[in-house]
CSV table of C-alpha atoms in Angstrom, one decimal:
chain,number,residue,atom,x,y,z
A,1,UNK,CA,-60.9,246.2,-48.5
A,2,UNK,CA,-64.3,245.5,-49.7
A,3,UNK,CA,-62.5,244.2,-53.2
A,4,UNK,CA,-61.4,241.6,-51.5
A,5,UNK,CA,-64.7,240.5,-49.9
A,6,UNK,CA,-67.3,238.9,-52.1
A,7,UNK,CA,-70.6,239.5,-50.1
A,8,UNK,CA,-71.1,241.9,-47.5
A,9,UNK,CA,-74.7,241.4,-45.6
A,10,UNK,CA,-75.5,245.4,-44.3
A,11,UNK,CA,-78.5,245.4,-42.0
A,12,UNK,CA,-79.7,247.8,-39.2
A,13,UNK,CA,-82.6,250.0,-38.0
A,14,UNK,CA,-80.1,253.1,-39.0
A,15,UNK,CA,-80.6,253.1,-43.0
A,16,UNK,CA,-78.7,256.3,-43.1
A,17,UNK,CA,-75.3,254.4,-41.6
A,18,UNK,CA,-76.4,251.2,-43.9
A,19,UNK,CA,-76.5,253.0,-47.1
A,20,UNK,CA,-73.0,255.4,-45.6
A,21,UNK,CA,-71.4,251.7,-45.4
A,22,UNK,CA,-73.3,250.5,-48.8
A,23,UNK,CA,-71.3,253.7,-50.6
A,24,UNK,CA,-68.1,253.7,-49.0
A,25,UNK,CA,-67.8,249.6,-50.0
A,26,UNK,CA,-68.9,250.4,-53.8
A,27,UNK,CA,-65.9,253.1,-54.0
A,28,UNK,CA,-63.6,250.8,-52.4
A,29,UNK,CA,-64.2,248.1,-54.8
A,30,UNK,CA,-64.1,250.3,-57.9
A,31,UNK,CA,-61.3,252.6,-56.6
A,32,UNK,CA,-63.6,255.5,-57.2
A,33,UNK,CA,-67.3,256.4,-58.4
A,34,UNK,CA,-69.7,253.9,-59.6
A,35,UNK,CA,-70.5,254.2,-63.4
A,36,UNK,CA,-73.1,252.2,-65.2
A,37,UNK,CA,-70.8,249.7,-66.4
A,38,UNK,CA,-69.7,248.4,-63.3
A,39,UNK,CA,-72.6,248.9,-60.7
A,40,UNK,CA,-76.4,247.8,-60.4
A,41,UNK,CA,-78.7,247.9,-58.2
A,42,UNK,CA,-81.7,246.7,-57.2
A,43,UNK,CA,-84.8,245.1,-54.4
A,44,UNK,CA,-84.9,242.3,-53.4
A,45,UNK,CA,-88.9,242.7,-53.4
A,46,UNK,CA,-89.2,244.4,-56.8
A,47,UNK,CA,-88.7,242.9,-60.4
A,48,UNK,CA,-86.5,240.3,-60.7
A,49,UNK,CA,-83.8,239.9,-58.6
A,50,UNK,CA,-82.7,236.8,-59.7
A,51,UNK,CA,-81.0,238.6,-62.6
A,52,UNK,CA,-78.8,240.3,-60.2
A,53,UNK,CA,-77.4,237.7,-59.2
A,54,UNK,CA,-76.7,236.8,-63.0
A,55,UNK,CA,-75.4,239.8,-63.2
A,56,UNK,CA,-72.8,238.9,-60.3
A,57,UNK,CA,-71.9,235.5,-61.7
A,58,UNK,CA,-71.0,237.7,-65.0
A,59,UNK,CA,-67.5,239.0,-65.3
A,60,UNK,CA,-67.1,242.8,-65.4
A,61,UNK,CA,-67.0,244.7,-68.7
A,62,UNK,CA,-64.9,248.1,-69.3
A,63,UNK,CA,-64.1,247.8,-65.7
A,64,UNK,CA,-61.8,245.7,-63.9
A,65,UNK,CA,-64.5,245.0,-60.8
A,66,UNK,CA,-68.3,244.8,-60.6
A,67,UNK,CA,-70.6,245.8,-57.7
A,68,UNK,CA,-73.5,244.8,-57.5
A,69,UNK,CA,-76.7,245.7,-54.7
A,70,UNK,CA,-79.9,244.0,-53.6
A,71,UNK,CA,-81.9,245.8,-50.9
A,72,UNK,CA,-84.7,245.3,-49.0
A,73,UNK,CA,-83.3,242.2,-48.2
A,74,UNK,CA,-85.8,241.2,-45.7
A,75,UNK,CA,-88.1,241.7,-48.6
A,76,UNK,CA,-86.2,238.5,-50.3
A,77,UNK,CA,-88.4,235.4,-50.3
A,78,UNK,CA,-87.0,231.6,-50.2
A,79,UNK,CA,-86.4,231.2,-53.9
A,80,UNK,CA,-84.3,234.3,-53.8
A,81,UNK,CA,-82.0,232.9,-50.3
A,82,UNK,CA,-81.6,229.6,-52.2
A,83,UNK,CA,-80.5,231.4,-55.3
A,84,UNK,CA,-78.4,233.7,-52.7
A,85,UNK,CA,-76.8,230.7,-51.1
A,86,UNK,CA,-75.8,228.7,-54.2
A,87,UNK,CA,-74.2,231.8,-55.4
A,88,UNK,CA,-72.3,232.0,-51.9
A,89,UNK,CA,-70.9,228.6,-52.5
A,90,UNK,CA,-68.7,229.8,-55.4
A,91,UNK,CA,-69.0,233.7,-55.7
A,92,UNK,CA,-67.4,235.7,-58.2
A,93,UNK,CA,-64.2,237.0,-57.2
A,94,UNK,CA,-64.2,240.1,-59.8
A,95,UNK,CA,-67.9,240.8,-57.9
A,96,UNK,CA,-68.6,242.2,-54.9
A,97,UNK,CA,-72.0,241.6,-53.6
A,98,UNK,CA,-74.0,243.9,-51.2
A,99,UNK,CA,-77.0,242.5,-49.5
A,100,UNK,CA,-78.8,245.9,-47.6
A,101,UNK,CA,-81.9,246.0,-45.4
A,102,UNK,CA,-83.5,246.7,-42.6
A,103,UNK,CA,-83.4,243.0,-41.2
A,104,UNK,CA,-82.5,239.3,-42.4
A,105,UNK,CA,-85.5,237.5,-44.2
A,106,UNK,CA,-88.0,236.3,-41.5
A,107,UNK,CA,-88.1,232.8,-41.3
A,108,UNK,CA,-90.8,230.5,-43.5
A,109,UNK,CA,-92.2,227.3,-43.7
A,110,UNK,CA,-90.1,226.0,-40.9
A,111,UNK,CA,-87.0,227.4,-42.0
A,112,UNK,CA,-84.9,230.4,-41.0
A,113,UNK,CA,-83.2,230.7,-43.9
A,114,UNK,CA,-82.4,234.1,-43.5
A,115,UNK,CA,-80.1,233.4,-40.5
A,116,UNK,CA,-78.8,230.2,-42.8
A,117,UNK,CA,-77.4,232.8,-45.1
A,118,UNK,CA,-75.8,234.8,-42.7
A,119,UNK,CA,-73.8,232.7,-41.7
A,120,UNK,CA,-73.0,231.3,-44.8
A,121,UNK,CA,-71.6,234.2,-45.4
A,122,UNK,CA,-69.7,235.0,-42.6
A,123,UNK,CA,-67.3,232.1,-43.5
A,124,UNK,CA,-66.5,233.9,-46.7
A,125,UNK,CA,-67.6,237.9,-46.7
A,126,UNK,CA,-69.2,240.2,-43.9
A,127,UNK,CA,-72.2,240.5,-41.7
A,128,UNK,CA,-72.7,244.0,-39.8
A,129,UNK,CA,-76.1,244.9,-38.1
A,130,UNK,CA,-76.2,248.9,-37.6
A,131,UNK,CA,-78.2,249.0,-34.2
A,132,UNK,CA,-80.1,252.0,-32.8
A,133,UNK,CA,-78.3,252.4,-29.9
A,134,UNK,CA,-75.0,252.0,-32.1
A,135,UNK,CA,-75.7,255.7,-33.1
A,136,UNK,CA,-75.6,258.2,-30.5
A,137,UNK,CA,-77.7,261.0,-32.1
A,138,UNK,CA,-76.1,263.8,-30.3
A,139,UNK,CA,-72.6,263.2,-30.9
A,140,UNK,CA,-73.9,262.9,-34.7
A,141,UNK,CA,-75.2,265.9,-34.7
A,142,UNK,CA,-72.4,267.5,-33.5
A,143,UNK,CA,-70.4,265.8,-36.2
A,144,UNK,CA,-72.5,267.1,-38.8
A,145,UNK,CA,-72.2,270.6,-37.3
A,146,UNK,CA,-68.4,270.3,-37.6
A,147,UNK,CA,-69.2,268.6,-41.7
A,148,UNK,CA,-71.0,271.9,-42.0
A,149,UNK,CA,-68.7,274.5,-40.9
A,150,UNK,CA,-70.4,275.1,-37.8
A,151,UNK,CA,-70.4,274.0,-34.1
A,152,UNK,CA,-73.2,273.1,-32.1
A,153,UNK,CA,-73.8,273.4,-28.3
A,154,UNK,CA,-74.3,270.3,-26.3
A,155,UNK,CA,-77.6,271.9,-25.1
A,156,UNK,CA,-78.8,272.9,-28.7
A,157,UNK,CA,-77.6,269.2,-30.0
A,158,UNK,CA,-80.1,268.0,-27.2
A,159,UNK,CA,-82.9,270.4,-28.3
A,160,UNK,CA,-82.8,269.6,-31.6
A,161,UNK,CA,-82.5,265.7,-31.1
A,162,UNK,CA,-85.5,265.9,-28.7
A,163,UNK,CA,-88.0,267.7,-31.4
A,164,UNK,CA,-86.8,265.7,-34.6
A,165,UNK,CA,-86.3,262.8,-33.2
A,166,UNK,CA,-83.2,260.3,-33.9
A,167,UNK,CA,-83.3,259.6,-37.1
A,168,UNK,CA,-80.0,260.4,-38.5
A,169,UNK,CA,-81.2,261.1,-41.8
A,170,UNK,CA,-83.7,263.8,-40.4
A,171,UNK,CA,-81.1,265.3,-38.2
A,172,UNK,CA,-78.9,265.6,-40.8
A,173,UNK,CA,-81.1,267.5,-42.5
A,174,UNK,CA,-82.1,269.7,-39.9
A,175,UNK,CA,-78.2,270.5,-38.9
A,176,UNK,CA,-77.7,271.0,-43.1
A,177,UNK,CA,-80.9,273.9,-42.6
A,178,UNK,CA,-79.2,275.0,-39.3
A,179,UNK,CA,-76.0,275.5,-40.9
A,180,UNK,CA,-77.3,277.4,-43.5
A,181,UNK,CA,-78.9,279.8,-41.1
A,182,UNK,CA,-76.1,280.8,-39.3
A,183,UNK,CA,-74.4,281.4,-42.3
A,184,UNK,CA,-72.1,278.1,-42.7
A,185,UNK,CA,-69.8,279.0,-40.0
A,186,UNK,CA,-70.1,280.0,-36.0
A,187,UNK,CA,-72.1,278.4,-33.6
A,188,UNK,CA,-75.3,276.9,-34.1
A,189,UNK,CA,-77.4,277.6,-30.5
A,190,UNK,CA,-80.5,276.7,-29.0
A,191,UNK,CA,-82.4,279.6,-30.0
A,192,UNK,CA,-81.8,279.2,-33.5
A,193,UNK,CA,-82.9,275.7,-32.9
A,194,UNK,CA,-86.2,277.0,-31.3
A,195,UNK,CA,-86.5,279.0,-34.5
A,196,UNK,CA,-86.3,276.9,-37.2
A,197,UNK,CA,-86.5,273.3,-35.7
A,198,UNK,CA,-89.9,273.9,-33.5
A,199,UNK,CA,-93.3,273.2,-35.1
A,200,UNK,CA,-95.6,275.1,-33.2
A,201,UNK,CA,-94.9,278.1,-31.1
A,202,UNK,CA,-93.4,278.2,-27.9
A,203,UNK,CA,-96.2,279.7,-26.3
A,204,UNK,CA,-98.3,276.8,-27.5
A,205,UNK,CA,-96.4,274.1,-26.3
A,206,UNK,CA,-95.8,276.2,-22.6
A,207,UNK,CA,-99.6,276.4,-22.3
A,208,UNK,CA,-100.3,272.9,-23.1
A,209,UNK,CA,-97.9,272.3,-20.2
A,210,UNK,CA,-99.4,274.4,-18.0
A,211,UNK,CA,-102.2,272.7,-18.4
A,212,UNK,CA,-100.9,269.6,-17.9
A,213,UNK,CA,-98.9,270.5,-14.7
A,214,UNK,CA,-102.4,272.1,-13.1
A,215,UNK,CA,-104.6,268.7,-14.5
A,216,UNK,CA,-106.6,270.9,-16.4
A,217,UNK,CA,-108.4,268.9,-18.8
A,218,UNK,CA,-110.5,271.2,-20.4
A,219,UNK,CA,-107.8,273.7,-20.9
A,220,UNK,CA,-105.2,271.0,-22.6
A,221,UNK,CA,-107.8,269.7,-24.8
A,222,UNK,CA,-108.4,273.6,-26.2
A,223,UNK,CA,-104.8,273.8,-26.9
A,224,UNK,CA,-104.7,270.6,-28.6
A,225,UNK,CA,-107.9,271.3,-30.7
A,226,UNK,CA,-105.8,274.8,-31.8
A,227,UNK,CA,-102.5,273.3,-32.4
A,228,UNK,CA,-104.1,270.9,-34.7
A,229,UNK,CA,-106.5,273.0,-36.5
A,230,UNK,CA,-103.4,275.2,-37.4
A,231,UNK,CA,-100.6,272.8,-37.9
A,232,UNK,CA,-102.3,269.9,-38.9
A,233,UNK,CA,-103.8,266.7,-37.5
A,234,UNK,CA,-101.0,262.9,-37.9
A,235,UNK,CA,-98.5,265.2,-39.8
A,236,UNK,CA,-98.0,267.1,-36.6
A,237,UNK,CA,-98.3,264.6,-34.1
A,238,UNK,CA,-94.3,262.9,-33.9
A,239,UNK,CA,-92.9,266.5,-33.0
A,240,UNK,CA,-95.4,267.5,-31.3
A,241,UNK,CA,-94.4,264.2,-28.9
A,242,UNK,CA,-91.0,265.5,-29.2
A,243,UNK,CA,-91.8,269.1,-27.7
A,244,UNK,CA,-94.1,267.5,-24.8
A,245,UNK,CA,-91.8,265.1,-23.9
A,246,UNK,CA,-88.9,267.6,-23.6
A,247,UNK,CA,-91.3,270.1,-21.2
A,248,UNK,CA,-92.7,267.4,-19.0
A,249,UNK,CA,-88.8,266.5,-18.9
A,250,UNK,CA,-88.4,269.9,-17.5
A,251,UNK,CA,-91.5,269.5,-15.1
A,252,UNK,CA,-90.1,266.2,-13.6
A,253,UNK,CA,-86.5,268.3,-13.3
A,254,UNK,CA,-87.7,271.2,-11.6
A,255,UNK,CA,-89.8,268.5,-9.2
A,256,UNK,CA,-86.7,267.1,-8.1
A,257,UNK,CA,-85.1,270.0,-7.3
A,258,UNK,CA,-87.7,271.2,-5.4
A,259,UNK,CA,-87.7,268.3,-3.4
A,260,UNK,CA,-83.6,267.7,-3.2
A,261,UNK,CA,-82.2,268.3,0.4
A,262,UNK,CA,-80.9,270.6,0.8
A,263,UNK,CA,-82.4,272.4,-2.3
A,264,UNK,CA,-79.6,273.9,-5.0
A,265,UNK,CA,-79.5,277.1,-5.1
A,266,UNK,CA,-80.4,277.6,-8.3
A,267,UNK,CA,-82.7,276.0,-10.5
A,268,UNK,CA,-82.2,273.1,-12.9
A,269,UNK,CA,-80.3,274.7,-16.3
A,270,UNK,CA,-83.4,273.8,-18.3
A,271,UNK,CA,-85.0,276.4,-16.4
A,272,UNK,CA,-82.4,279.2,-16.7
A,273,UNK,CA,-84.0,280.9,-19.4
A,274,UNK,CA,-87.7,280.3,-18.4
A,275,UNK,CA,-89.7,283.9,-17.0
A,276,UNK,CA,-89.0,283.7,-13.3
A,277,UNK,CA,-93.1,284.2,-13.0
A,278,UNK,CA,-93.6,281.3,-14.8
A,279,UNK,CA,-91.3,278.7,-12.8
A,280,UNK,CA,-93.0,280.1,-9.3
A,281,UNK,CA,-96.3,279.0,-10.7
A,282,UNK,CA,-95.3,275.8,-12.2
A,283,UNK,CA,-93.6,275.1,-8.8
A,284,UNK,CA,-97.1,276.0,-7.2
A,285,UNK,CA,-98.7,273.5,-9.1
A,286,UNK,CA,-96.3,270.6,-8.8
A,287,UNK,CA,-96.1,271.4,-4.6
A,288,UNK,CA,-100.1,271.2,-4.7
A,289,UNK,CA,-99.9,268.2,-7.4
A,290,UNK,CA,-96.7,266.4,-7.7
A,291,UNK,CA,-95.8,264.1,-10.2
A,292,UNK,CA,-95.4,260.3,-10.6
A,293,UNK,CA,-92.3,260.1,-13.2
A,294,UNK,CA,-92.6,256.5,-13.3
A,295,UNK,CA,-95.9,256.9,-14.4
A,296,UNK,CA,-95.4,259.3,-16.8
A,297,UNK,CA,-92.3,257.4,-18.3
A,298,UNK,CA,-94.4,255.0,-18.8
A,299,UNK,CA,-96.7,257.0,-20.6
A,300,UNK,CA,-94.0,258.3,-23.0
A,301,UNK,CA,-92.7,254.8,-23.6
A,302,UNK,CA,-96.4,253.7,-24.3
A,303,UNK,CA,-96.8,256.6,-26.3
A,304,UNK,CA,-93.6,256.2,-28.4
A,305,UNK,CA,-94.7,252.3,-29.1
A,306,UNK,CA,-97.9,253.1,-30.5
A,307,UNK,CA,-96.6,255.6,-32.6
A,308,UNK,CA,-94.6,253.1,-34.3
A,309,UNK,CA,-97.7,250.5,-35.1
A,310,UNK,CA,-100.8,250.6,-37.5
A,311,UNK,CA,-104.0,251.2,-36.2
A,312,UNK,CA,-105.4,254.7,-34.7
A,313,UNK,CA,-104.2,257.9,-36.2
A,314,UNK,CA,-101.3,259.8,-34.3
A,315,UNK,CA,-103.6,262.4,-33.6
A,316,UNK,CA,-105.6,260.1,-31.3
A,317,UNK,CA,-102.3,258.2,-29.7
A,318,UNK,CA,-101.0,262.2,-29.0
A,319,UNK,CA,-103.9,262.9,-27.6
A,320,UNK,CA,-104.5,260.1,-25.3
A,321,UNK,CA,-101.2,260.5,-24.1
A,322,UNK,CA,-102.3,264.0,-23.0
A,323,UNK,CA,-105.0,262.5,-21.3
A,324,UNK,CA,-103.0,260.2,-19.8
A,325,UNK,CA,-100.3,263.0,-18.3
A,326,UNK,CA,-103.2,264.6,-16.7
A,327,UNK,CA,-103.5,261.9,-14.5
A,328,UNK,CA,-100.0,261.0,-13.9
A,329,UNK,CA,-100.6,262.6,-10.0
């Protein structure tokens, strides 16, 4: 029970599971909702978070217990681990204490005194670190499907994890609007997710592959210059990665079923609703000029790192990744 630890340390690259954790700890300590007699909160990079910890050394008013929050933590610089440590020492036990972040403190001047106060803490409270690949965004979404009143298909679920992306908090939006589609009740399938998930039409993301399948530069670069004049230029670029990604998926399926032998008889399932014209020419194409999936892996992987840095606009990283399928022969 989280009234009978005194600091808990909450850190992970999921903040949706970190601040889950943060408010099931608060209700466990106060045995219900937090009021504002007996919770505070706070960052540990804005105003003064020293007086937090006051706050936690002082003994609970109209309330039996006291939680108190500081987040950001690896926002917290080395006056406020020192102040964090002493307080560690001899915390108070009508307190609980909840450290959040995305990371410990990075280490300064020599000292990692982030990782110091870790495991400082460990001896008397809790440490958990909420890793990316701790969530598996599929069987969260099918979760939240169930949350809503509604059930998902595992091929809708992988849709709609592919064009939003794996942030929980986004896909927990996105199920909350799917749910509310459908009504609050029945099944929630991949067309609807095509419907209301998908940025840009279906026909626009198909030609852009077609181009890419028949390395036609000049015809992918005219898609691109209309998808971005009508949807926008950096605020369309992550799901517009999403939506390649998926189709080149399908391209490097339908490869390796072409060249599987003996051949299945019938195509891969990602193809099952595609126009029957369309797959023949697509096949065409990938017979005439196949494929490297390790080099368009790489790509993505490339792609998905830059995305995630400062420097050019995600316009110009989606688009040099388009450039870069073209010649992934």
């Amino acid at each position: 029970m989280a009234a009978e630890v005194p600091i808990h340390i909450l850190i992970g690259e999921e903040q949706l599971l970190v601040r889950e954790a943060e408010d099931r700890l608060t209700r466990e300590a106060l045995g219900g909702a937090p009021t504002g007699f007996n919770f505070t909160a706070g960052s540990a990079g804005e105003g003064q978070p020293g007086e937090l910890i006051g706050l936690a050394r002082t003994q609970a008013m109209l309330s039996r217990r006291r939680v108190v929050v500081i987040r950001d933590l690896e926002r917290a610089d080395a006056e406020l681990i020192e102040a964090l440590l002493q307080y560690a020492e001899h915390p108070n036990p009508s307190t609980t204490l909840l450290l959040t972040g995305l990371k410990l403190p990075p280490p300064a001047g020599g000292k990692d005194r982030g990782r110091v106060l870790a495991n400082q803490v460990k001896k008397i409270g809790e440490v958990r670190k909420f890793e990316a690949q701790d969530a598996n965004p599929l069987r969260f979404v099918a979760e939240e499907a169930r949350r809503q009143g509604c059930v998902i298909s595992p091929a809708a679920a992988e849709l709609l994890v592919a064009l939003t992306g794996t942030d929980l908090l986004r896909l927990r939006q996105e199920v909350a609007k799917l749910s509310a589609w459908v009504g609050g009740s029945g099944e929630i399938s991949g067309a609807d997710v095509d419907q209301l998930c998908a940025l840009v039409t279906e026909a626009r993301i198909w030609d852009l592959t077609d181009a890419i399948a028949a390395r036609d530069v000049d015809a992918a670069l005219g898609v691109l210059q209309r998808v971005f004049d009508e949807e926008g230029g950096d605020g369309a670029a992550h799901r517009l990665l999403a939506q390649v990604a998926w189709k080149v998926r399908q391209l490097l399926e339908l490869q390796s079923w072409m060249r599987a032998s003996p051949r299945p008889a019938s195509p891969p399932a990602s193809w099952a609703r595609e126009n029957p014209q369309r797959r023949r020419r697509i096949e065409e194409l990938l017979t005439r000029r196949p494929m490297d999936p390790v080099r368009v892996m790489a790509s993505l992987a490339r792609t998905n790192q830059r995305f995630h840095r400062s420097g050019p606009s995600s316009q110009h990283v989606f688009e040099s990744l388009v450039l870069e399928l073209l010649q992934a022969a």
